[in-house]
Amino acid sequence: MDTATIPTTMTAWLGTDYGPASGTVQQQVDVPRPGKGQVLLRVRATALAAGDVRLLLGDPRLARLAFGLRRPKQPIRGIDVAGTVVAVGEDVSQERIGEEVVAELNAGGGLATFVVAPAARLVARPDDVEPGVAATLSVSAGTAQQALDLAGVESGHRVLVLGGSGGVGTFAVQLAAIRGAEVDATCSERNRALLDGIGAMRTFDDRTASASAPPAGRKYDAIIDIVGTRPLRALRDMLTPEGTLVMVGGGGGSVLGPLPRMLRAALLSIGSSHRIHSLMAMPKPEMTAALIELARAGRITPVIERTYPFAQANKALAHVEAGHTVGKVVVRVEQ
C-alpha cells in the first residue's frame, strides 16, 4: 500500500469499559502512527485467546494495575495478528514496507483494520502459510513451547497436559509429541478423538470422577497445567521423583487471580526434588519463526474451531468468553 493512500480513520472494535463482549462496539477511530522502532500493519487476521477475554473483563482485578485501573488503557482486544507492513516509524527501514508478517502486540489492538506493532517482534510470514494459521502461533503455540522448555521435556518422557483441547493445550500436545514424548491429556469427552488425532496417546475425560485422573500409580516426568483447578499436592504426587510441574494459567479468584496458587506452589517446592514453576510466557520472535516453519512443514496444525468475519468480531469474543473453546478462534480482517 502506498503510504499516501493510508486512510486517516479506521474501523475498530472497542470495549472502552471493563465488561463482557456484549459491550464491545464497532467504531471509527484514527489510524495510529508508528513511533520510533514501530511499524504500521494492515491487519489480515487476528487470533483470539483466553487472555483477550481476561483483559476484556479486567479479570483478575490485580491486572488492572498494569492495564488500567478504571478502564482499559488499550480498548481494542487482539494480541496475535498477521498483517502487511504499510508504514514505518523512525529507525525502521523503509524496505520493510510490503512485508507479510506475524506480530505479538503489547496489550492488544488487533481487532482493527490497522495496528501499530514493535518492529523487533515482527516475524516473516511465508506465502504458503495463510494469515489465519500464522496468527495463531505467537501466543498460544509460543506459550506451549515455553512450557515444554521449562519442563525440560525430551524424547521418552511421559507428559500430562491438563486442559489439552484449548489453544495452548492443542499445541502442547503436538509439540510434546514432536519431541518424542509419550503424551496424555485431559479434555471433555467430545474432544478425545481430536486429541488422539494430534498426538495424545491417552486421553481422560475431565468431567467424570472415574476418569478425571490417570490410573493410580502412573507417574509423569512433566505436567503442563493449563486448567489450574486441581490440588497442587495431588499433581506433585503424580510426578516422577525429579519431575516438573509447569503452571501455565487458569484458576484463581476475581481479585488476585492465580497469585495465591503460585505462592502455594513456591512453598510446596521448597525442599522437594520436584520442580514447580509458574510460567510467565514472553514474546520470542525467534520461537515464532521456528513454529511457523513447523506449521509450514505440516508438523504442527493449528486447531481452528471457528473463523469469523471482521464484522462479527464481537461474536468471536463472546464465543471465547463463553468458555470451552476448542483450539483457536480467528477473526479475518481482510480489506
Short mmCIF file of C-alpha atoms in Angstrom, two decimals:
data_model
loop_
_atom_site.label_atom_id
_atom_site.label_comp_id
_atom_site.label_asym_id
_atom_site.label_seq_id
_atom_site.Cartn_x
_atom_site.Cartn_y
_atom_site.Cartn_z
CA MET A 1 0.00 0.00 0.00
CA ASP A 2 1.31 3.43 -0.92
CA THR A 3 1.69 5.37 2.33
CA ALA A 4 -0.03 8.29 0.66
CA THR A 5 -3.19 6.16 0.41
CA ILE A 6 -3.33 5.13 4.07
CA PRO A 7 -6.66 6.46 5.40
CA THR A 8 -6.82 8.79 8.38
CA THR A 9 -9.53 6.75 10.11
CA MET A 10 -10.18 3.04 10.51
CA THR A 11 -12.77 0.62 11.81
CA ALA A 12 -12.10 -1.00 15.18
CA TRP A 13 -13.95 -2.97 17.84
CA LEU A 14 -13.72 -1.12 21.17
CA GLY A 15 -14.52 -2.04 24.75
CA THR A 16 -14.00 1.27 26.50
CA ASP A 17 -15.03 -0.16 29.89
CA TYR A 18 -14.28 -3.49 31.53
CA GLY A 19 -17.11 -5.90 30.89
CA PRO A 20 -18.44 -8.71 28.71
CA ALA A 21 -18.07 -8.99 24.95
CA SER A 22 -21.60 -7.68 24.51
CA GLY A 23 -20.24 -4.24 25.41
CA THR A 24 -17.73 -4.25 22.54
CA VAL A 25 -18.84 -1.96 19.73
CA GLN A 26 -17.61 -1.12 16.24
CA GLN A 27 -16.38 2.46 15.84
CA GLN A 28 -14.39 4.69 13.54
CA VAL A 29 -11.15 5.84 15.16
CA ASP A 30 -7.94 7.49 14.00
CA VAL A 31 -5.36 5.29 12.30
CA PRO A 32 -2.38 5.12 14.71
CA ARG A 33 1.01 6.40 13.64
CA PRO A 34 4.12 4.28 14.13
CA GLY A 35 6.66 5.75 16.52
CA LYS A 36 10.33 5.02 16.92
CA GLY A 37 11.04 1.34 16.36
CA GLN A 38 7.46 0.64 15.28
CA VAL A 39 5.59 -0.25 12.11
CA LEU A 40 2.02 0.19 10.97
CA LEU A 41 0.31 -3.02 9.89
CA ARG A 42 -2.73 -3.51 7.72
CA VAL A 43 -4.29 -6.35 9.67
CA ARG A 44 -5.21 -9.51 7.77
CA ALA A 45 -6.15 -11.85 10.61
CA THR A 46 -6.31 -11.78 14.41
CA ALA A 47 -6.34 -14.86 16.64
CA LEU A 48 -8.15 -14.60 19.96
CA ALA A 49 -7.23 -16.34 23.20
CA ALA A 50 -8.44 -16.63 26.78
CA GLY A 51 -6.08 -13.81 27.69
CA ASP A 52 -8.01 -11.44 25.45
CA VAL A 53 -11.18 -12.18 27.42
CA ARG A 54 -9.40 -11.70 30.75
CA LEU A 55 -8.24 -8.28 29.57
CA LEU A 56 -11.75 -7.54 28.29
CA LEU A 57 -13.23 -8.30 31.70
CA GLY A 58 -10.38 -6.79 33.71
CA ASP A 59 -10.01 -10.14 35.46
CA PRO A 60 -8.33 -10.53 37.85
CA ARG A 61 -8.59 -7.05 39.30
CA LEU A 62 -4.91 -7.14 40.22
CA ALA A 63 -4.09 -7.00 36.48
CA ARG A 64 -5.80 -3.61 36.24
CA LEU A 65 -2.77 -2.06 37.92
CA ALA A 66 -0.94 -2.64 34.64
CA PHE A 67 -3.74 -2.39 32.09
CA GLY A 68 -5.86 0.42 33.51
CA LEU A 69 -7.49 0.89 36.93
CA ARG A 70 -10.94 2.10 35.91
CA ARG A 71 -10.99 1.28 32.23
CA PRO A 72 -8.59 -0.41 29.82
CA LYS A 73 -5.74 1.73 28.53
CA GLN A 74 -6.00 -0.22 25.27
CA PRO A 75 -9.72 -0.65 24.46
CA ILE A 76 -9.12 -2.81 21.37
CA ARG A 77 -8.59 -6.51 22.00
CA GLY A 78 -6.44 -8.90 19.97
CA ILE A 79 -2.76 -9.60 20.67
CA ASP A 80 -1.89 -12.13 17.92
CA VAL A 81 -2.00 -10.67 14.41
CA ALA A 82 -0.89 -11.34 10.86
CA GLY A 83 -0.66 -8.36 8.57
CA THR A 84 1.16 -6.30 5.96
CA VAL A 85 3.65 -3.55 6.82
CA VAL A 86 2.32 -0.34 5.27
CA ALA A 87 4.36 2.34 7.08
CA VAL A 88 7.37 2.52 9.37
CA GLY A 89 8.49 4.77 12.16
CA GLU A 90 11.89 6.21 12.98
CA ASP A 91 14.79 3.74 12.98
CA VAL A 92 12.90 1.18 10.85
CA SER A 93 13.99 0.57 7.27
CA GLN A 94 11.62 1.65 4.51
CA GLU A 95 12.43 -1.67 2.85
CA ARG A 96 10.12 -3.38 5.34
CA ILE A 97 7.07 -1.80 3.71
CA GLY A 98 5.12 -4.50 1.92
CA GLU A 99 6.37 -7.37 4.11
CA GLU A 100 3.84 -10.00 5.19
CA VAL A 101 4.44 -10.58 8.88
CA VAL A 102 3.18 -12.00 12.16
CA ALA A 103 3.39 -9.94 15.35
CA GLU A 104 2.60 -10.28 19.04
CA LEU A 105 1.27 -6.92 20.23
CA ASN A 106 1.94 -5.36 23.63
CA ALA A 107 -1.59 -5.23 25.06
CA GLY A 108 -3.96 -5.56 22.14
CA GLY A 109 -5.18 -3.60 19.15
CA GLY A 110 -5.62 -6.47 16.69
CA LEU A 111 -9.40 -6.16 16.22
CA ALA A 112 -8.95 -3.20 13.90
CA THR A 113 -8.07 -2.69 10.28
CA PHE A 114 -4.71 -1.14 11.18
CA VAL A 115 -2.45 -1.54 14.20
CA VAL A 116 0.98 -0.39 15.37
CA ALA A 117 3.45 -3.15 16.28
CA PRO A 118 7.03 -3.22 17.59
CA ALA A 119 9.39 -3.85 14.66
CA ALA A 120 11.54 -6.06 16.88
CA ARG A 121 8.69 -8.53 17.21
CA LEU A 122 7.94 -8.95 13.52
CA VAL A 123 8.32 -12.41 12.02
CA ALA A 124 8.08 -13.01 8.27
CA ARG A 125 5.03 -14.94 7.10
CA PRO A 126 5.70 -17.24 4.13
CA ASP A 127 3.17 -17.13 1.30
CA ASP A 128 2.24 -20.77 1.86
CA VAL A 129 1.20 -20.18 5.49
CA GLU A 130 -2.11 -18.38 5.33
CA PRO A 131 -2.72 -15.41 7.68
CA GLY A 132 -5.31 -17.12 9.88
CA VAL A 133 -2.96 -20.02 10.59
CA ALA A 134 0.07 -17.81 11.19
CA ALA A 135 -1.85 -15.58 13.61
CA THR A 136 -2.46 -18.49 16.00
CA LEU A 137 1.19 -19.22 16.65
CA SER A 138 2.89 -16.44 18.62
CA VAL A 139 0.96 -16.52 21.90
CA SER A 140 -0.66 -19.96 22.16
CA ALA A 141 1.96 -22.11 20.42
CA GLY A 142 4.72 -19.96 21.90
CA THR A 143 3.33 -20.45 25.42
CA ALA A 144 3.12 -24.20 24.89
CA GLN A 145 6.70 -24.35 23.62
CA GLN A 146 7.99 -22.28 26.52
CA ALA A 147 6.16 -24.53 28.99
CA LEU A 148 7.74 -27.64 27.49
CA ASP A 149 11.17 -25.98 27.52
CA LEU A 150 10.74 -25.03 31.18
CA ALA A 151 9.78 -28.61 31.99
CA GLY A 152 12.77 -29.95 30.05
CA VAL A 153 10.58 -32.29 28.01
CA GLU A 154 12.54 -34.62 25.74
CA SER A 155 12.22 -37.93 23.94
CA GLY A 156 10.96 -40.76 26.12
CA HIS A 157 9.41 -38.53 28.78
CA ARG A 158 5.88 -39.03 29.99
CA VAL A 159 3.93 -35.77 29.78
CA LEU A 160 0.45 -34.93 31.05
CA VAL A 161 -1.33 -31.89 29.60
CA LEU A 162 -4.20 -30.72 31.79
CA GLY A 163 -6.63 -28.88 29.52
CA GLY A 164 -5.48 -30.36 26.24
CA SER A 165 -8.26 -29.10 23.97
CA GLY A 166 -7.75 -25.34 24.31
CA GLY A 167 -5.49 -23.05 22.34
CA VAL A 168 -2.33 -23.70 24.37
CA GLY A 169 -3.28 -27.31 25.08
CA THR A 170 -3.67 -28.43 21.46
CA PHE A 171 -0.24 -27.02 20.68
CA ALA A 172 1.31 -28.52 23.84
CA VAL A 173 0.11 -31.98 22.84
CA GLN A 174 1.51 -31.67 19.32
CA LEU A 175 4.82 -30.10 20.33
CA ALA A 176 5.45 -32.66 23.10
CA ALA A 177 4.73 -35.47 20.64
CA ILE A 178 7.21 -33.95 18.16
CA ARG A 179 9.87 -34.13 20.88
CA GLY A 180 9.23 -37.86 21.18
CA ALA A 181 7.36 -37.69 24.47
CA GLU A 182 4.54 -40.02 25.48
CA VAL A 183 1.63 -37.60 25.87
CA ASP A 184 -1.51 -37.96 27.97
CA ALA A 185 -4.11 -35.20 28.12
CA THR A 186 -7.38 -34.29 29.78
CA CYS A 187 -10.35 -32.89 27.91
CA SER A 188 -14.12 -33.28 27.64
CA GLU A 189 -15.49 -36.47 26.14
CA ARG A 190 -16.35 -34.77 22.84
CA ASN A 191 -12.73 -33.75 22.26
CA ARG A 192 -10.99 -37.05 22.99
CA ALA A 193 -10.89 -38.12 19.34
CA LEU A 194 -9.42 -34.74 18.37
CA LEU A 195 -6.54 -35.09 20.84
CA ASP A 196 -5.96 -38.69 19.84
CA GLY A 197 -5.54 -37.43 16.28
CA ILE A 198 -2.92 -34.79 17.11
CA GLY A 199 -0.56 -36.87 19.20
CA ALA A 200 -2.09 -37.84 22.54
CA MET A 201 -1.54 -41.50 23.43
CA ARG A 202 -4.18 -41.43 26.18
CA THR A 203 -6.99 -39.01 26.96
CA PHE A 204 -9.04 -38.69 30.11
CA ASP A 205 -12.49 -37.17 30.36
CA ASP A 206 -12.12 -34.39 32.91
CA ARG A 207 -15.87 -34.19 33.57
CA THR A 208 -16.31 -37.63 35.14
CA ALA A 209 -14.86 -38.56 38.50
CA SER A 210 -13.81 -42.03 37.38
CA ALA A 211 -11.73 -40.71 34.51
CA SER A 212 -10.67 -37.31 35.80
CA ALA A 213 -7.16 -38.51 36.53
CA PRO A 214 -4.74 -41.07 35.07
CA PRO A 215 -4.64 -44.56 36.57
CA ALA A 216 -3.33 -44.81 40.13
CA GLY A 217 0.43 -45.12 40.22
CA ARG A 218 1.07 -43.57 36.81
CA LYS A 219 3.89 -41.06 37.09
CA TYR A 220 4.90 -38.22 34.78
CA ASP A 221 8.20 -36.51 34.04
CA ALA A 222 6.27 -33.31 33.27
CA ILE A 223 2.79 -31.99 33.92
CA ILE A 224 1.64 -28.92 31.98
CA ASP A 225 -1.27 -27.48 33.96
CA ILE A 226 -3.35 -25.11 31.84
CA VAL A 227 -6.56 -25.52 33.86
CA GLY A 228 -5.31 -24.54 37.31
CA THR A 229 -8.03 -26.23 39.38
CA ARG A 230 -6.51 -29.47 40.66
CA PRO A 231 -4.86 -29.61 44.11
CA LEU A 232 -1.14 -28.93 43.86
CA ARG A 233 -0.22 -31.77 46.22
CA ALA A 234 -2.18 -34.22 44.07
CA LEU A 235 -0.30 -33.03 40.98
CA ARG A 236 3.04 -33.24 42.74
CA ASP A 237 2.26 -36.81 43.75
CA MET A 238 1.76 -37.68 40.08
CA LEU A 239 5.34 -36.65 39.22
CA THR A 240 8.38 -38.87 38.99
CA PRO A 241 10.97 -38.14 41.74
CA GLU A 242 12.61 -35.43 39.65
CA GLY A 243 9.54 -34.47 37.60
CA THR A 244 8.41 -30.92 36.83
CA LEU A 245 5.03 -29.21 37.12
CA VAL A 246 4.57 -26.11 34.98
CA MET A 247 1.54 -23.95 35.73
CA VAL A 248 0.51 -22.02 32.64
CA GLY A 249 -2.62 -20.27 33.88
CA GLY A 250 -6.24 -20.67 34.84
CA GLY A 251 -7.93 -20.78 38.21
CA GLY A 252 -7.82 -18.23 40.97
CA GLY A 253 -10.21 -15.65 42.33
CA SER A 254 -11.51 -12.45 40.79
CA VAL A 255 -9.15 -10.20 42.74
CA LEU A 256 -5.73 -11.88 42.89
CA GLY A 257 -6.23 -14.46 40.14
CA PRO A 258 -3.64 -17.26 40.15
CA LEU A 259 -1.24 -15.41 42.51
CA PRO A 260 -2.19 -17.35 45.69
CA ARG A 261 -1.80 -20.66 43.83
CA MET A 262 1.59 -19.53 42.55
CA LEU A 263 2.70 -18.72 46.10
CA ARG A 264 1.48 -22.09 47.37
CA ALA A 265 3.41 -23.76 44.57
CA ALA A 266 6.59 -21.94 45.56
CA LEU A 267 6.20 -23.08 49.17
CA LEU A 268 5.38 -26.65 48.15
CA SER A 269 8.55 -26.92 46.09
CA ILE A 270 10.84 -25.97 49.00
CA GLY A 271 12.97 -28.94 49.97
CA SER A 272 11.42 -31.13 47.31
CA SER A 273 13.15 -32.95 44.47
CA HIS A 274 10.24 -31.92 42.27
CA ARG A 275 10.30 -28.66 40.38
CA ILE A 276 7.17 -26.50 40.32
CA HIS A 277 7.19 -23.44 38.06
CA SER A 278 4.73 -20.70 37.22
CA LEU A 279 5.23 -19.75 33.57
CA MET A 280 5.19 -16.12 32.53
CA ALA A 281 5.37 -16.53 28.78
CA MET A 282 7.30 -13.83 26.93
CA PRO A 283 7.28 -12.73 23.28
CA LYS A 284 10.03 -14.63 21.46
CA PRO A 285 10.11 -13.81 17.74
CA GLU A 286 12.78 -16.43 17.05
CA MET A 287 10.50 -19.06 18.56
CA THR A 288 7.54 -17.83 16.50
CA ALA A 289 9.68 -18.14 13.37
CA ALA A 290 10.52 -21.75 14.25
CA LEU A 291 6.85 -22.51 14.92
CA ILE A 292 5.87 -21.05 11.54
CA GLU A 293 8.35 -23.40 9.90
CA LEU A 294 6.84 -26.35 11.78
CA ALA A 295 3.39 -25.33 10.55
CA ARG A 296 4.73 -24.83 7.04
CA ALA A 297 6.17 -28.34 7.07
CA GLY A 298 2.91 -29.79 8.36
CA ARG A 299 4.47 -30.96 11.63
CA ILE A 300 2.01 -28.92 13.69
CA THR A 301 -1.51 -27.97 12.64
CA PRO A 302 -3.34 -25.21 14.49
CA VAL A 303 -6.77 -26.39 15.59
CA ILE A 304 -9.04 -23.54 14.49
CA GLU A 305 -12.55 -24.11 15.79
CA ARG A 306 -14.17 -21.10 14.13
CA THR A 307 -13.26 -18.26 11.82
CA TYR A 308 -15.34 -15.09 11.99
CA PRO A 309 -15.51 -12.17 9.55
CA PHE A 310 -14.34 -8.84 10.94
CA ALA A 311 -17.94 -7.58 11.06
CA GLN A 312 -18.65 -10.28 13.69
CA ALA A 313 -15.58 -9.77 15.87
CA ASN A 314 -17.81 -9.14 18.91
CA LYS A 315 -19.38 -12.58 18.38
CA ALA A 316 -15.91 -14.10 18.21
CA LEU A 317 -15.05 -12.52 21.57
CA ALA A 318 -18.35 -13.72 23.02
CA HIS A 319 -17.60 -17.26 21.87
CA VAL A 320 -14.23 -17.26 23.62
CA GLU A 321 -15.78 -15.62 26.68
CA ALA A 322 -18.34 -18.43 26.93
CA GLY A 323 -15.50 -20.91 27.54
CA HIS A 324 -14.89 -24.42 26.24
CA THR A 325 -13.34 -23.16 23.01
CA VAL A 326 -11.64 -25.97 21.13
CA GLY A 327 -8.27 -24.78 19.86
CA LYS A 328 -8.28 -21.26 18.46
CA VAL A 329 -10.77 -18.68 17.25
CA VAL A 330 -9.69 -16.44 14.35
CA VAL A 331 -11.10 -13.16 13.03
CA ARG A 332 -10.38 -12.36 9.39
CA VAL A 333 -9.68 -8.67 8.92
CA GLU A 334 -9.17 -8.78 5.15
CA GLN A 335 -9.81 -5.45 3.43
#
